[in-house]
């Protein structure tokens, strides 16, 4: 049944969008997210036209012109503990804006390209996870009984393994060699590997609230009414339950993406997510770990990027939850 | 009594499920030979053959599972091939106290700080104090712990190490309590704080939401009608009731951390706990060690959850009678 | 209401409570005035939304929703309560004015025993030891007709039946010997049989503790059984006030009359269908300019629609906010005298 459109009072989604638009923090967060995404999309522009490099080009022996002077990219170390060379620090100029990493690669270029990978992986993982969790939650909540028991137990079991350990276990298995799933070959360095892993480990986290919502809806009077009218179960599920669960899904979306981004960076930091030489914010932090005392910017910059995006996602998620919360919209007694 | 037995049965079932799940992830993934995984890189054919026989990889999966469980929990002679036959289980037991020290200290910090923050924010609901504290909590949730550790190291070990602020911070690593209590403490303070930050964010926000929701409850109105002071109402009626949710959340997180969730913190600060053991095994692809730590941590989490259920009985009289 | 008393127990004058909405203040309670004598039971009657609970909350100083404005005067033994500093108000709450609530299921904190919660109130207002407080708790629980009070004091709220819980609630309210007890629909959530017991208990409080009771209810039957005087609220305004027997005998306001008509009579032939008041009360936001009951009133005419009618005295202590008596066409007295057994 299509929702009747009333000119007087806008639909719940419209209303929520309006409420969200009136929340300044959520709008700022949205603005920041869009800005970061645009910046990452423009990564090739920056790399080709501004920095004249690419994220993989390592220039160990090169020099650049800085204030009319020729400066080595790999400079003699000023720290007595390291006898080797350390990369150039932030120049705050077009090239090597944030300096170079230990292989002489432009950190800014890698940051932008890495952002693409990190954002794509976390968004894809969040969407996939929501799809899986919604299936599990709706099926478990709607059918109840033995189906619910089995699925809930399965979720309990998965949730008993610490999330990061679970992700690490899956990664080490999938990263160590390529996998053959029927006709599909999953290469170890594919970006799909972290997506699948992160989506899978957070399914119990997302499925629980969805199941709760469905259980509550199943008791709701309009579902009972539909049942009494003899509406078949699948129809009730599709037309009455799923649209009402959408609010829960939309609210969970940004929060899951935030969690996925954190998980992706942690896996990449442990060399179990995005595989070298592909950049991601986590791998750049790992590259920077060895340089933390001499060239801290290599590790600090991607970390700041992660904090910014995750914070923006969390604020957005908070705003969405407040805007969509039905209970909150009612009058107070 | 039957309810207790049923709960115990459930716990056993989950334990079985968890072990099957972990076993499956490591040894029953399609298209991969587990022998090569256990043997590590560059193993000779003789060793491969020995492993295949020892773990029963030439026999059906249930037998393999049984052999693995026996090696893990009964004979405890699971050996690491990548690390010259080091026995895995004693290694884990040796590393466990370090992890326990790290997690307990962090838990103490995050519980006290988050209760203070959450209660304060709820008491000043709607003011800038409330908004500021909650934003701070959100920032805490948004920081990757390993990065925060790196930055903490940068600040305390390098940049400001020579100032009065952080000159007391010792180098990275772990000093056993028995060797030097003060060294133990000084070495763990920064890791404790770094590990606690995210949980402070989560818990203070959960607690604040809970307390604000409780403020609308009838019994809070009764408490006000009794003429109690606002502080007493908030602490003795609101906070005490919120503790029920708080404890269940805490049990879960604490168990996950002790079970290896503190891996990233341990790696960044060079603390030789269970997490770093796992990390070292990751770099050498030492599968038996990883599987053993994951298995032990999962078992620990399940048992801890059962323990939380028992604590629940003391906290919520309603649950006590429901059994 | 005896006029010779210089300071009545509770004197409410022009109490207005407004909630902010749609850019303005919406009056929930509009110029409500009444007086409570010592050791009397006043029934505050009205439909849900008529502002009766909000009035009680305002007297208790429990309204703290952001933006709500309370004005007018509430004098308790001559002391102004509106604008009293929170610390002094708190000392009054629970000791001099106590309140019991509608739903005894949710009114106790679930994680403490009944005894603990009553002790807490005693110890909040008086310097007594734990043991002394508990002794008094047990005594009052016993007085409230709780069987085996010592055991009940050690029980948790969820372990008691609704009736027992309401008795414990009343015991808690009376634990500091308040002079005024506000009971907000104390029997609504209870079974009918338990309801009667609780009402008996409330009636006996006057003799036992010398407490006055402000009984809030939507049930005219409860008022007839229990109250000395009655105050009928409609849409935030006083519709009628007077001694219960008089109000029931010769209601001056069509709303009161209609309410009384909707009670099944105890004597005489049963009507096929009880008369009901058609329509619903207006929401505070779109109250009409004139009499709020106008749109539902059988006697409505032009004079009703311009300004809200003022209270017109109809007899000793009896007044109604209706233009009919002033116009010389008062409502006829009711013939049915169903409740003379309980009215003083």
PDB file of N, CA and C in Angstrom, chain C residues 115 118-123 126-140 175:
ATOM      1  N   UNK C 115      10.200  -1.261  53.082  1.00  0.00           N
ATOM      2  CA  UNK C 115      10.606  -0.679  54.355  1.00  0.00           C
ATOM      3  C   UNK C 115      11.719   0.336  54.179  1.00  0.00           C
ATOM      4  N   UNK C 118      10.332   3.620  52.979  1.00  0.00           N
ATOM      5  CA  UNK C 118       9.582   4.405  53.968  1.00  0.00           C
ATOM      6  C   UNK C 118      10.554   4.979  54.999  1.00  0.00           C
ATOM      7  N   UNK C 119      11.520   4.143  55.426  1.00  0.00           N
ATOM      8  CA  UNK C 119      12.554   4.624  56.352  1.00  0.00           C
ATOM      9  C   UNK C 119      13.231   5.866  55.781  1.00  0.00           C
ATOM     10  N   UNK C 120      13.483   5.804  54.481  1.00  0.00           N
ATOM     11  CA  UNK C 120      14.215   6.899  53.833  1.00  0.00           C
ATOM     12  C   UNK C 120      13.472   8.212  54.000  1.00  0.00           C
ATOM     13  N   UNK C 121      12.151   8.144  53.813  1.00  0.00           N
ATOM     14  CA  UNK C 121      11.384   9.379  53.944  1.00  0.00           C
ATOM     15  C   UNK C 121      11.415   9.894  55.378  1.00  0.00           C
ATOM     16  N   UNK C 122      11.266   8.980  56.348  1.00  0.00           N
ATOM     17  CA  UNK C 122      11.281   9.404  57.747  1.00  0.00           C
ATOM     18  C   UNK C 122      12.622  10.044  58.085  1.00  0.00           C
ATOM     19  N   UNK C 123      13.681   9.378  57.628  1.00  0.00           N
ATOM     20  CA  UNK C 123      15.008   9.867  57.987  1.00  0.00           C
ATOM     21  C   UNK C 123      15.397  11.118  57.209  1.00  0.00           C
ATOM     22  N   UNK C 126      13.394  13.688  59.742  1.00  0.00           N
ATOM     23  CA  UNK C 126      13.541  13.689  61.186  1.00  0.00           C
ATOM     24  C   UNK C 126      14.838  13.013  61.563  1.00  0.00           C
ATOM     25  N   UNK C 127      15.403  13.466  62.665  1.00  0.00           N
ATOM     26  CA  UNK C 127      16.645  12.872  63.124  1.00  0.00           C
ATOM     27  C   UNK C 127      16.326  11.662  63.988  1.00  0.00           C
ATOM     28  N   UNK C 128      16.179  10.538  63.370  1.00  0.00           N
ATOM     29  CA  UNK C 128      15.915   9.317  64.128  1.00  0.00           C
ATOM     30  C   UNK C 128      16.910   8.255  63.670  1.00  0.00           C
ATOM     31  N   UNK C 129      17.111   7.254  64.511  1.00  0.00           N
ATOM     32  CA  UNK C 129      18.028   6.187  64.123  1.00  0.00           C
ATOM     33  C   UNK C 129      17.303   5.260  63.138  1.00  0.00           C
ATOM     34  N   UNK C 130      18.113   4.445  62.496  1.00  0.00           N
ATOM     35  CA  UNK C 130      17.589   3.465  61.559  1.00  0.00           C
ATOM     36  C   UNK C 130      16.519   2.585  62.211  1.00  0.00           C
ATOM     37  N   UNK C 131      16.835   2.139  63.442  1.00  0.00           N
ATOM     38  CA  UNK C 131      15.921   1.221  64.127  1.00  0.00           C
ATOM     39  C   UNK C 131      14.613   1.919  64.469  1.00  0.00           C
ATOM     40  N   UNK C 132      14.716   3.184  64.927  1.00  0.00           N
ATOM     41  CA  UNK C 132      13.497   3.924  65.251  1.00  0.00           C
ATOM     42  C   UNK C 132      12.636   4.121  64.011  1.00  0.00           C
ATOM     43  N   UNK C 133      13.305   4.461  62.908  1.00  0.00           N
ATOM     44  CA  UNK C 133      12.570   4.679  61.664  1.00  0.00           C
ATOM     45  C   UNK C 133      11.856   3.408  61.261  1.00  0.00           C
ATOM     46  N   UNK C 134      12.566   2.281  61.353  1.00  0.00           N
ATOM     47  CA  UNK C 134      11.952   1.034  60.943  1.00  0.00           C
ATOM     48  C   UNK C 134      10.771   0.685  61.846  1.00  0.00           C
ATOM     49  N   UNK C 135      10.918   0.953  63.155  1.00  0.00           N
ATOM     50  CA  UNK C 135       9.815   0.660  64.071  1.00  0.00           C
ATOM     51  C   UNK C 135       8.582   1.454  63.660  1.00  0.00           C
ATOM     52  N   UNK C 136       8.793   2.730  63.329  1.00  0.00           N
ATOM     53  CA  UNK C 136       7.646   3.540  62.925  1.00  0.00           C
ATOM     54  C   UNK C 136       7.072   3.033  61.601  1.00  0.00           C
ATOM     55  N   UNK C 137       7.938   2.667  60.685  1.00  0.00           N
ATOM     56  CA  UNK C 137       7.481   2.125  59.408  1.00  0.00           C
ATOM     57  C   UNK C 137       6.562   0.944  59.616  1.00  0.00           C
ATOM     58  N   UNK C 138       7.013   0.018  60.466  1.00  0.00           N
ATOM     59  CA  UNK C 138       6.227  -1.190  60.703  1.00  0.00           C
ATOM     60  C   UNK C 138       4.898  -0.837  61.349  1.00  0.00           C
ATOM     61  N   UNK C 139       4.942   0.130  62.286  1.00  0.00           N
ATOM     62  CA  UNK C 139       3.707   0.520  62.971  1.00  0.00           C
ATOM     63  C   UNK C 139       2.706   1.100  61.965  1.00  0.00           C
ATOM     64  N   UNK C 140       3.206   2.011  61.119  1.00  0.00           N
ATOM     65  CA  UNK C 140       2.271   2.657  60.181  1.00  0.00           C
ATOM     66  C   UNK C 140       1.742   1.656  59.169  1.00  0.00           C
ATOM     67  N   UNK C 175       3.994   8.734  56.775  1.00  0.00           N
ATOM     68  CA  UNK C 175       5.035   8.372  57.739  1.00  0.00           C
ATOM     69  C   UNK C 175       5.517   9.578  58.535  1.00  0.00           C
TER      70      UNK C 175
END
